[in-house]
Amino acid sequence: KAGVTQTPRYLIKTRGQQVTLSCSPISGHRSVSWYQQTPGQGLQFLFEYFSETQRNKGNFPGRFSGRQFSNSRSEMNVSTLELGDSALYLCASSLDLTANTEAFFGQGTRLTVV
Amino acid sequence: DQQVKQNSPSLSVQEGRISILNCDYTNSMFDYFLWYKKYPAEGPTFLISISSIKDKNEDGRFTVFLNKSAKHLSLHIVPSQPGDSAVYFCAASNWGGSQGNLIFGKGTKLSVKP
Protein backbone atom coordinates (compact mmCIF):
# COMPACT_ATOMS: atom_id res chain seq x y z
CA LYS A 1 0.00 0.00 0.00
CA ALA A 2 1.55 3.30 -1.05
CA GLY A 3 2.11 5.89 1.63
CA VAL A 4 1.32 9.57 1.64
CA THR A 5 2.98 11.28 -1.31
CA GLN A 6 3.89 14.94 -1.28
CA THR A 7 5.21 16.85 -4.25
CA PRO A 8 7.51 18.56 -4.77
CA ARG A 9 10.02 17.54 -2.10
CA TYR A 10 11.97 20.79 -2.30
CA LEU A 11 11.02 24.22 -3.52
CA ILE A 12 12.73 27.61 -3.61
CA LYS A 13 10.60 30.69 -4.17
CA THR A 14 11.14 34.42 -3.87
CA ARG A 15 9.21 36.78 -1.65
CA GLY A 16 5.88 37.83 -3.08
CA GLN A 17 5.45 34.74 -5.21
CA GLN A 18 2.81 32.12 -4.65
CA VAL A 19 3.23 28.37 -4.31
CA THR A 20 1.06 25.27 -4.55
CA LEU A 21 1.93 22.05 -2.76
CA SER A 22 0.32 18.71 -3.48
CA CYS A 23 -0.56 15.74 -1.30
CA SER A 24 -1.88 12.33 -2.31
CA PRO A 25 -3.21 10.45 0.73
CA ILE A 26 -3.10 6.74 1.34
CA SER A 27 -5.67 4.96 -0.80
CA GLY A 28 -8.99 4.84 1.01
CA HIS A 29 -8.14 7.66 3.41
CA ARG A 30 -10.60 10.52 3.23
CA SER A 31 -9.13 12.96 5.73
CA VAL A 32 -6.12 15.09 4.85
CA SER A 33 -4.45 17.54 7.20
CA TRP A 34 -1.64 19.99 6.62
CA TYR A 35 1.01 21.05 9.12
CA GLN A 36 3.85 23.52 9.09
CA GLN A 37 7.07 22.63 10.85
CA THR A 38 9.60 25.26 11.79
CA PRO A 39 12.49 24.96 14.25
CA GLY A 40 11.04 27.54 16.61
CA GLN A 41 7.35 26.58 16.56
CA GLY A 42 7.45 22.84 16.01
CA LEU A 43 4.52 21.27 14.15
CA GLN A 44 1.58 23.60 13.74
CA PHE A 45 -1.79 22.67 12.31
CA LEU A 46 -2.84 24.50 9.15
CA PHE A 47 -6.12 22.93 8.07
CA GLU A 48 -7.97 19.67 7.67
CA TYR A 49 -10.12 18.44 4.82
CA PHE A 50 -12.65 15.65 4.74
CA SER A 51 -14.79 14.77 1.74
CA GLU A 52 -13.72 17.95 -0.10
CA THR A 53 -14.77 20.16 2.82
CA GLN A 54 -12.52 22.10 5.13
CA ARG A 55 -13.44 20.88 8.59
CA ASN A 56 -10.88 22.63 10.76
CA LYS A 57 -8.51 25.52 10.34
CA GLY A 58 -5.49 26.52 12.37
CA ASN A 59 -4.37 29.99 13.27
CA PHE A 60 -2.72 31.03 10.01
CA PRO A 61 -3.36 34.10 7.84
CA GLY A 62 -5.64 33.97 4.83
CA ARG A 63 -2.61 33.72 2.53
CA PHE A 64 -2.67 30.03 3.39
CA SER A 65 -5.45 28.14 1.69
CA GLY A 66 -6.18 24.64 0.55
CA ARG A 67 -8.62 22.37 -1.12
CA GLN A 68 -9.43 18.70 -1.49
CA PHE A 69 -10.54 16.95 -4.63
CA SER A 70 -13.06 14.16 -5.07
CA ASN A 71 -10.24 11.58 -5.11
CA SER A 72 -9.12 12.89 -1.69
CA ARG A 73 -5.96 14.44 -3.11
CA SER A 74 -5.29 17.81 -1.55
CA GLU A 75 -3.42 20.96 -2.44
CA MET A 76 -2.37 23.86 -0.30
CA ASN A 77 -1.55 27.28 -1.63
CA VAL A 78 0.43 30.09 -0.08
CA SER A 79 0.17 33.48 -1.74
CA THR A 80 2.42 36.52 -1.36
CA LEU A 81 5.20 34.47 0.18
CA GLU A 82 7.15 35.88 3.10
CA LEU A 83 10.58 34.85 4.38
CA GLY A 84 8.92 33.45 7.49
CA ASP A 85 6.97 30.96 5.37
CA SER A 86 10.16 28.95 4.92
CA ALA A 87 9.36 25.65 6.56
CA LEU A 88 8.73 21.97 6.08
CA TYR A 89 5.10 21.48 5.08
CA LEU A 90 3.72 18.12 6.06
CA CYS A 91 0.57 16.42 4.90
CA ALA A 92 -1.09 13.68 6.92
CA SER A 93 -3.88 11.35 5.92
CA SER A 94 -6.22 9.28 8.04
CA LEU A 95 -9.23 7.09 7.40
CA ASP A 96 -11.80 9.52 8.68
CA LEU A 97 -12.51 12.10 11.35
CA THR A 98 -14.57 10.11 13.77
CA ALA A 99 -12.62 7.00 14.66
CA ASN A 100 -9.49 6.97 16.74
CA THR A 101 -7.31 6.54 13.71
CA GLU A 102 -3.73 7.50 13.44
CA ALA A 103 -2.55 10.08 10.98
CA PHE A 104 0.15 8.97 8.54
CA PHE A 105 2.53 11.61 7.35
CA GLY A 106 4.23 12.19 4.04
CA GLN A 107 7.89 13.15 3.80
CA GLY A 108 7.00 16.80 3.45
CA THR A 109 7.81 19.63 1.10
CA ARG A 110 10.73 21.79 2.14
CA LEU A 111 9.89 25.36 1.08
CA THR A 112 12.60 28.00 1.13
CA VAL A 113 11.61 31.60 0.52
CA VAL A 114 14.46 33.91 -0.47
CA ASP B 1 -0.86 29.35 24.47
CA GLN B 2 0.76 25.97 24.10
CA GLN B 3 -1.74 23.20 24.79
CA VAL B 4 0.80 20.39 24.51
CA LYS B 5 4.18 20.86 26.11
CA GLN B 6 7.34 18.84 25.96
CA ASN B 7 9.56 20.62 28.40
CA SER B 8 12.75 18.74 27.64
CA PRO B 9 14.16 19.71 24.24
CA SER B 10 16.72 16.93 24.44
CA LEU B 11 17.51 13.71 26.25
CA SER B 12 20.63 11.55 26.18
CA VAL B 13 20.51 7.90 27.24
CA GLN B 14 22.93 5.00 27.21
CA GLU B 15 22.11 2.04 24.98
CA GLY B 16 20.19 -0.64 26.85
CA ARG B 17 18.84 1.75 29.47
CA ILE B 18 15.33 3.18 29.72
CA SER B 19 14.36 6.37 27.88
CA ILE B 20 11.50 8.34 29.41
CA LEU B 21 10.00 11.16 27.38
CA ASN B 22 7.46 13.40 29.03
CA CYS B 23 4.53 15.43 27.79
CA ASP B 24 2.03 17.71 29.55
CA TYR B 25 -1.23 19.06 28.21
CA THR B 26 -3.64 21.74 29.34
CA ASN B 27 -6.85 21.01 27.44
CA SER B 28 -9.06 18.60 29.36
CA MET B 29 -11.08 17.95 26.19
CA PHE B 30 -8.24 15.99 24.65
CA ASP B 31 -9.23 12.35 24.53
CA TYR B 32 -6.62 10.74 22.32
CA PHE B 33 -2.87 10.99 22.55
CA LEU B 34 -0.17 9.88 20.15
CA TRP B 35 3.59 9.72 19.95
CA TYR B 36 5.43 10.26 16.69
CA LYS B 37 9.07 9.74 15.88
CA LYS B 38 10.81 11.89 13.32
CA TYR B 39 14.13 11.51 11.56
CA PRO B 40 15.67 14.50 9.75
CA ALA B 41 14.24 15.14 6.27
CA GLU B 42 11.39 12.67 6.84
CA GLY B 43 7.80 13.04 7.94
CA PRO B 44 6.80 11.96 11.46
CA THR B 45 6.14 8.24 11.87
CA PHE B 46 3.39 7.05 14.16
CA LEU B 47 4.73 5.16 17.14
CA ILE B 48 2.03 4.48 19.70
CA SER B 49 -1.23 5.96 20.91
CA ILE B 50 -3.50 5.89 23.93
CA SER B 51 -7.14 6.72 24.44
CA SER B 52 -8.19 8.71 27.48
CA ILE B 53 -10.14 5.72 28.78
CA LYS B 54 -6.87 3.87 29.37
CA ASP B 55 -3.86 4.64 31.51
CA LYS B 56 -1.32 2.43 29.79
CA ASN B 57 -0.67 1.05 26.34
CA GLU B 58 2.23 -1.19 25.45
CA ASP B 59 3.72 -2.15 22.10
CA GLY B 60 6.98 -4.03 22.20
CA ARG B 61 9.69 -1.84 23.65
CA PHE B 62 7.36 1.17 23.76
CA THR B 63 4.90 1.93 26.55
CA VAL B 64 2.82 5.04 26.93
CA PHE B 65 1.41 6.02 30.31
CA LEU B 66 -1.40 8.50 30.77
CA ASN B 67 -2.18 10.32 34.01
CA LYS B 68 -5.37 12.24 33.33
CA SER B 69 -5.56 13.92 36.71
CA ALA B 70 -2.10 15.37 36.20
CA LYS B 71 -2.67 15.94 32.46
CA HIS B 72 0.58 14.16 31.84
CA LEU B 73 1.74 11.38 29.59
CA SER B 74 5.06 9.69 29.15
CA LEU B 75 6.68 7.39 26.63
CA HIS B 76 8.99 4.68 27.94
CA ILE B 77 11.44 2.95 25.62
CA VAL B 78 13.06 -0.16 27.08
CA PRO B 79 15.73 -1.09 26.20
CA SER B 80 16.87 1.96 24.25
CA GLN B 81 18.74 1.35 21.02
CA PRO B 82 20.91 3.68 18.93
CA GLY B 83 18.31 3.48 16.15
CA ASP B 84 15.83 5.12 18.50
CA SER B 85 17.78 8.37 18.20
CA ALA B 86 15.29 10.82 16.69
CA VAL B 87 12.97 13.65 17.62
CA TYR B 88 9.87 12.44 19.45
CA PHE B 89 6.66 14.43 19.23
CA CYS B 90 3.75 14.10 21.58
CA ALA B 91 0.36 14.93 20.02
CA ALA B 92 -3.19 15.22 21.30
CA SER B 93 -6.60 15.50 19.73
CA ASN B 94 -10.24 15.84 20.63
CA TRP B 95 -11.74 13.01 18.59
CA GLY B 96 -14.94 13.06 20.59
CA GLY B 97 -15.50 16.58 19.38
CA SER B 98 -14.60 15.65 15.82
CA GLN B 99 -11.60 17.89 16.07
CA GLY B 100 -9.41 15.64 14.02
CA ASN B 101 -6.43 17.89 13.97
CA LEU B 102 -3.47 16.98 16.09
CA ILE B 103 -1.91 19.46 18.48
CA PHE B 104 1.79 18.76 18.73
CA GLY B 105 4.39 19.49 21.33
CA LYS B 106 7.66 20.97 20.13
CA GLY B 107 9.46 17.66 20.37
CA THR B 108 12.24 16.06 22.38
CA LYS B 109 15.44 15.03 20.66
CA LEU B 110 16.52 11.64 21.97
CA SER B 111 20.13 10.55 21.57
CA VAL B 112 20.93 6.95 22.45
CA LYS B 113 24.66 6.43 22.85
CA PRO B 114 26.25 3.04 22.16
mmCIF file of C-alpha atoms in Angstrom:
data_model
loop_
_atom_site.group_PDB
_atom_site.id
_atom_site.type_symbol
_atom_site.label_atom_id
_atom_site.label_comp_id
_atom_site.label_asym_id
_atom_site.label_seq_id
_atom_site.Cartn_x
_atom_site.Cartn_y
_atom_site.Cartn_z
ATOM 1 C CA LYS A 1 0.000 0.000 0.000
ATOM 2 C CA ALA A 2 1.548 3.304 -1.053
ATOM 3 C CA GLY A 3 2.110 5.892 1.633
ATOM 4 C CA VAL A 4 1.318 9.574 1.638
ATOM 5 C CA THR A 5 2.984 11.279 -1.311
ATOM 6 C CA GLN A 6 3.888 14.938 -1.276
ATOM 7 C CA THR A 7 5.210 16.854 -4.248
ATOM 8 C CA PRO A 8 7.505 18.561 -4.774
ATOM 9 C CA ARG A 9 10.023 17.541 -2.102
ATOM 10 C CA TYR A 10 11.966 20.788 -2.305
ATOM 11 C CA LEU A 11 11.019 24.222 -3.519
ATOM 12 C CA ILE A 12 12.725 27.607 -3.614
ATOM 13 C CA LYS A 13 10.598 30.688 -4.173
ATOM 14 C CA THR A 14 11.139 34.420 -3.867
ATOM 15 C CA ARG A 15 9.208 36.778 -1.650
ATOM 16 C CA GLY A 16 5.884 37.831 -3.085
ATOM 17 C CA GLN A 17 5.448 34.736 -5.213
ATOM 18 C CA GLN A 18 2.810 32.118 -4.646
ATOM 19 C CA VAL A 19 3.228 28.373 -4.309
ATOM 20 C CA THR A 20 1.063 25.272 -4.552
ATOM 21 C CA LEU A 21 1.927 22.049 -2.760
ATOM 22 C CA SER A 22 0.321 18.713 -3.479
ATOM 23 C CA CYS A 23 -0.563 15.735 -1.305
ATOM 24 C CA SER A 24 -1.876 12.329 -2.307
ATOM 25 C CA PRO A 25 -3.205 10.447 0.725
ATOM 26 C CA ILE A 26 -3.099 6.736 1.342
ATOM 27 C CA SER A 27 -5.667 4.963 -0.798
ATOM 28 C CA GLY A 28 -8.989 4.844 1.011
ATOM 29 C CA HIS A 29 -8.143 7.656 3.405
ATOM 30 C CA ARG A 30 -10.602 10.517 3.235
ATOM 31 C CA SER A 31 -9.128 12.958 5.730
ATOM 32 C CA VAL A 32 -6.123 15.090 4.848
ATOM 33 C CA SER A 33 -4.449 17.535 7.203
ATOM 34 C CA TRP A 34 -1.641 19.992 6.619
ATOM 35 C CA TYR A 35 1.011 21.049 9.124
ATOM 36 C CA GLN A 36 3.852 23.522 9.087
ATOM 37 C CA GLN A 37 7.068 22.626 10.848
ATOM 38 C CA THR A 38 9.601 25.263 11.785
ATOM 39 C CA PRO A 39 12.494 24.963 14.249
ATOM 40 C CA GLY A 40 11.036 27.543 16.611
ATOM 41 C CA GLN A 41 7.353 26.576 16.564
ATOM 42 C CA GLY A 42 7.449 22.841 16.012
ATOM 43 C CA LEU A 43 4.521 21.267 14.154
ATOM 44 C CA GLN A 44 1.580 23.597 13.739
ATOM 45 C CA PHE A 45 -1.789 22.668 12.306
ATOM 46 C CA LEU A 46 -2.837 24.502 9.154
ATOM 47 C CA PHE A 47 -6.121 22.928 8.067
ATOM 48 C CA GLU A 48 -7.967 19.670 7.667
ATOM 49 C CA TYR A 49 -10.124 18.436 4.817
ATOM 50 C CA PHE A 50 -12.647 15.650 4.738
ATOM 51 C CA SER A 51 -14.787 14.771 1.736
ATOM 52 C CA GLU A 52 -13.718 17.948 -0.097
ATOM 53 C CA THR A 53 -14.769 20.159 2.821
ATOM 54 C CA GLN A 54 -12.523 22.097 5.126
ATOM 55 C CA ARG A 55 -13.440 20.876 8.593
ATOM 56 C CA ASN A 56 -10.876 22.626 10.758
ATOM 57 C CA LYS A 57 -8.510 25.519 10.336
ATOM 58 C CA GLY A 58 -5.492 26.525 12.368
ATOM 59 C CA ASN A 59 -4.365 29.995 13.274
ATOM 60 C CA PHE A 60 -2.718 31.033 10.015
ATOM 61 C CA PRO A 61 -3.358 34.097 7.841
ATOM 62 C CA GLY A 62 -5.641 33.974 4.829
ATOM 63 C CA ARG A 63 -2.611 33.724 2.532
ATOM 64 C CA PHE A 64 -2.666 30.034 3.394
ATOM 65 C CA SER A 65 -5.448 28.140 1.687
ATOM 66 C CA GLY A 66 -6.185 24.644 0.555
ATOM 67 C CA ARG A 67 -8.624 22.367 -1.121
ATOM 68 C CA GLN A 68 -9.429 18.700 -1.492
ATOM 69 C CA PHE A 69 -10.538 16.949 -4.634
ATOM 70 C CA SER A 70 -13.056 14.162 -5.070
ATOM 71 C CA ASN A 71 -10.240 11.582 -5.111
ATOM 72 C CA SER A 72 -9.116 12.891 -1.690
ATOM 73 C CA ARG A 73 -5.955 14.437 -3.106
ATOM 74 C CA SER A 74 -5.287 17.811 -1.555
ATOM 75 C CA GLU A 75 -3.418 20.961 -2.441
ATOM 76 C CA MET A 76 -2.368 23.856 -0.298
ATOM 77 C CA ASN A 77 -1.545 27.276 -1.628
ATOM 78 C CA VAL A 78 0.430 30.088 -0.085
ATOM 79 C CA SER A 79 0.171 33.479 -1.737
ATOM 80 C CA THR A 80 2.418 36.521 -1.356
ATOM 81 C CA LEU A 81 5.196 34.474 0.179
ATOM 82 C CA GLU A 82 7.152 35.881 3.098
ATOM 83 C CA LEU A 83 10.582 34.854 4.376
ATOM 84 C CA GLY A 84 8.915 33.446 7.489
ATOM 85 C CA ASP A 85 6.971 30.956 5.374
ATOM 86 C CA SER A 86 10.159 28.955 4.918
ATOM 87 C CA ALA A 87 9.363 25.649 6.557
ATOM 88 C CA LEU A 88 8.726 21.972 6.085
ATOM 89 C CA TYR A 89 5.097 21.477 5.082
ATOM 90 C CA LEU A 90 3.716 18.123 6.064
ATOM 91 C CA CYS A 91 0.573 16.422 4.899
ATOM 92 C CA ALA A 92 -1.089 13.682 6.917
ATOM 93 C CA SER A 93 -3.879 11.346 5.922
ATOM 94 C CA SER A 94 -6.217 9.285 8.042
ATOM 95 C CA LEU A 95 -9.230 7.095 7.403
ATOM 96 C CA ASP A 96 -11.804 9.521 8.684
ATOM 97 C CA LEU A 97 -12.513 12.099 11.348
ATOM 98 C CA THR A 98 -14.565 10.106 13.774
ATOM 99 C CA ALA A 99 -12.618 7.003 14.664
ATOM 100 C CA ASN A 100 -9.489 6.972 16.738
ATOM 101 C CA THR A 101 -7.313 6.536 13.714
ATOM 102 C CA GLU A 102 -3.732 7.496 13.440
ATOM 103 C CA ALA A 103 -2.545 10.081 10.979
ATOM 104 C CA PHE A 104 0.148 8.967 8.544
ATOM 105 C CA PHE A 105 2.530 11.615 7.350
ATOM 106 C CA GLY A 106 4.226 12.192 4.041
ATOM 107 C CA GLN A 107 7.888 13.154 3.797
ATOM 108 C CA GLY A 108 7.003 16.798 3.453
ATOM 109 C CA THR A 109 7.807 19.635 1.096
ATOM 110 C CA ARG A 110 10.733 21.793 2.138
ATOM 111 C CA LEU A 111 9.893 25.356 1.079
ATOM 112 C CA THR A 112 12.596 27.998 1.126
ATOM 113 C CA VAL A 113 11.606 31.605 0.518
ATOM 114 C CA VAL A 114 14.463 33.908 -0.466
ATOM 115 C CA ASP B 1 -0.859 29.351 24.472
ATOM 116 C CA GLN B 2 0.760 25.970 24.100
ATOM 117 C CA GLN B 3 -1.743 23.200 24.788
ATOM 118 C CA VAL B 4 0.798 20.386 24.509
ATOM 119 C CA LYS B 5 4.179 20.863 26.108
ATOM 120 C CA GLN B 6 7.342 18.841 25.957
ATOM 121 C CA ASN B 7 9.564 20.617 28.400
ATOM 122 C CA SER B 8 12.750 18.740 27.644
ATOM 123 C CA PRO B 9 14.161 19.713 24.244
ATOM 124 C CA SER B 10 16.724 16.927 24.437
ATOM 125 C CA LEU B 11 17.512 13.706 26.250
ATOM 126 C CA SER B 12 20.629 11.550 26.176
ATOM 127 C CA VAL B 13 20.508 7.903 27.241
ATOM 128 C CA GLN B 14 22.929 5.002 27.212
ATOM 129 C CA GLU B 15 22.113 2.042 24.977
ATOM 130 C CA GLY B 16 20.193 -0.637 26.847
ATOM 131 C CA ARG B 17 18.840 1.749 29.471
ATOM 132 C CA ILE B 18 15.330 3.181 29.716
ATOM 133 C CA SER B 19 14.357 6.370 27.882
ATOM 134 C CA ILE B 20 11.500 8.342 29.409
ATOM 135 C CA LEU B 21 10.003 11.161 27.380
ATOM 136 C CA ASN B 22 7.456 13.397 29.034
ATOM 137 C CA CYS B 23 4.535 15.429 27.786
ATOM 138 C CA ASP B 24 2.033 17.713 29.547
ATOM 139 C CA TYR B 25 -1.227 19.065 28.206
ATOM 140 C CA THR B 26 -3.637 21.739 29.340
ATOM 141 C CA ASN B 27 -6.847 21.011 27.440
ATOM 142 C CA SER B 28 -9.059 18.602 29.365
ATOM 143 C CA MET B 29 -11.080 17.951 26.186
ATOM 144 C CA PHE B 30 -8.239 15.992 24.653
ATOM 145 C CA ASP B 31 -9.229 12.346 24.533
ATOM 146 C CA TYR B 32 -6.623 10.743 22.318
ATOM 147 C CA PHE B 33 -2.873 10.989 22.548
ATOM 148 C CA LEU B 34 -0.166 9.881 20.146
ATOM 149 C CA TRP B 35 3.586 9.722 19.946
ATOM 150 C CA TYR B 36 5.426 10.264 16.689
ATOM 151 C CA LYS B 37 9.068 9.740 15.878
ATOM 152 C CA LYS B 38 10.811 11.895 13.316
ATOM 153 C CA TYR B 39 14.127 11.512 11.557
ATOM 154 C CA PRO B 40 15.671 14.502 9.752
ATOM 155 C CA ALA B 41 14.235 15.144 6.275
ATOM 156 C CA GLU B 42 11.391 12.673 6.843
ATOM 157 C CA GLY B 43 7.796 13.043 7.944
ATOM 158 C CA PRO B 44 6.801 11.958 11.462
ATOM 159 C CA THR B 45 6.141 8.245 11.869
ATOM 160 C CA PHE B 46 3.385 7.048 14.157
ATOM 161 C CA LEU B 47 4.732 5.157 17.139
ATOM 162 C CA ILE B 48 2.031 4.480 19.701
ATOM 163 C CA SER B 49 -1.235 5.965 20.911
ATOM 164 C CA ILE B 50 -3.502 5.890 23.926
ATOM 165 C CA SER B 51 -7.138 6.717 24.438
ATOM 166 C CA SER B 52 -8.188 8.713 27.477
ATOM 167 C CA ILE B 53 -10.141 5.719 28.781
ATOM 168 C CA LYS B 54 -6.868 3.872 29.366
ATOM 169 C CA ASP B 55 -3.863 4.640 31.508
ATOM 170 C CA LYS B 56 -1.323 2.426 29.788
ATOM 171 C CA ASN B 57 -0.672 1.047 26.337
ATOM 172 C CA GLU B 58 2.233 -1.189 25.451
ATOM 173 C CA ASP B 59 3.720 -2.154 22.098
ATOM 174 C CA GLY B 60 6.975 -4.035 22.198
ATOM 175 C CA ARG B 61 9.693 -1.838 23.652
ATOM 176 C CA PHE B 62 7.362 1.172 23.762
ATOM 177 C CA THR B 63 4.898 1.926 26.550
ATOM 178 C CA VAL B 64 2.821 5.045 26.928
ATOM 179 C CA PHE B 65 1.413 6.017 30.312
ATOM 180 C CA LEU B 66 -1.402 8.501 30.770
ATOM 181 C CA ASN B 67 -2.181 10.318 34.011
ATOM 182 C CA LYS B 68 -5.372 12.242 33.328
ATOM 183 C CA SER B 69 -5.564 13.925 36.713
ATOM 184 C CA ALA B 70 -2.096 15.367 36.196
ATOM 185 C CA LYS B 71 -2.668 15.937 32.460
ATOM 186 C CA HIS B 72 0.585 14.165 31.839
ATOM 187 C CA LEU B 73 1.740 11.384 29.590
ATOM 188 C CA SER B 74 5.057 9.686 29.150
ATOM 189 C CA LEU B 75 6.683 7.389 26.633
ATOM 190 C CA HIS B 76 8.993 4.681 27.942
ATOM 191 C CA ILE B 77 11.440 2.947 25.624
ATOM 192 C CA VAL B 78 13.064 -0.156 27.076
ATOM 193 C CA PRO B 79 15.730 -1.085 26.199
ATOM 194 C CA SER B 80 16.867 1.956 24.254
ATOM 195 C CA GLN B 81 18.744 1.350 21.015
ATOM 196 C CA PRO B 82 20.914 3.681 18.925
ATOM 197 C CA GLY B 83 18.310 3.479 16.149
ATOM 198 C CA ASP B 84 15.832 5.119 18.502
ATOM 199 C CA SER B 85 17.780 8.365 18.196
ATOM 200 C CA ALA B 86 15.293 10.816 16.689
ATOM 201 C CA VAL B 87 12.969 13.647 17.625
ATOM 202 C CA TYR B 88 9.869 12.444 19.450
ATOM 203 C CA PHE B 89 6.663 14.433 19.234
ATOM 204 C CA CYS B 90 3.745 14.097 21.579
ATOM 205 C CA ALA B 91 0.360 14.935 20.019
ATOM 206 C CA ALA B 92 -3.191 15.218 21.300
ATOM 207 C CA SER B 93 -6.602 15.498 19.730
ATOM 208 C CA ASN B 94 -10.245 15.839 20.625
ATOM 209 C CA TRP B 95 -11.739 13.007 18.589
ATOM 210 C CA GLY B 96 -14.935 13.057 20.590
ATOM 211 C CA GLY B 97 -15.505 16.581 19.377
ATOM 212 C CA SER B 98 -14.597 15.651 15.818
ATOM 213 C CA GLN B 99 -11.597 17.885 16.071
ATOM 214 C CA GLY B 100 -9.409 15.636 14.024
ATOM 215 C CA ASN B 101 -6.426 17.895 13.971
ATOM 216 C CA LEU B 102 -3.467 16.980 16.086
ATOM 217 C CA ILE B 103 -1.914 19.458 18.476
ATOM 218 C CA PHE B 104 1.786 18.758 18.727
ATOM 219 C CA GLY B 105 4.391 19.489 21.327
ATOM 220 C CA LYS B 106 7.661 20.970 20.128
ATOM 221 C CA GLY B 107 9.463 17.658 20.368
ATOM 222 C CA THR B 108 12.238 16.060 22.377
ATOM 223 C CA LYS B 109 15.442 15.030 20.655
ATOM 224 C CA LEU B 110 16.522 11.637 21.966
ATOM 225 C CA SER B 111 20.128 10.545 21.571
ATOM 226 C CA VAL B 112 20.927 6.951 22.448
ATOM 227 C CA LYS B 113 24.657 6.433 22.853
ATOM 228 C CA PRO B 114 26.246 3.039 22.160
#
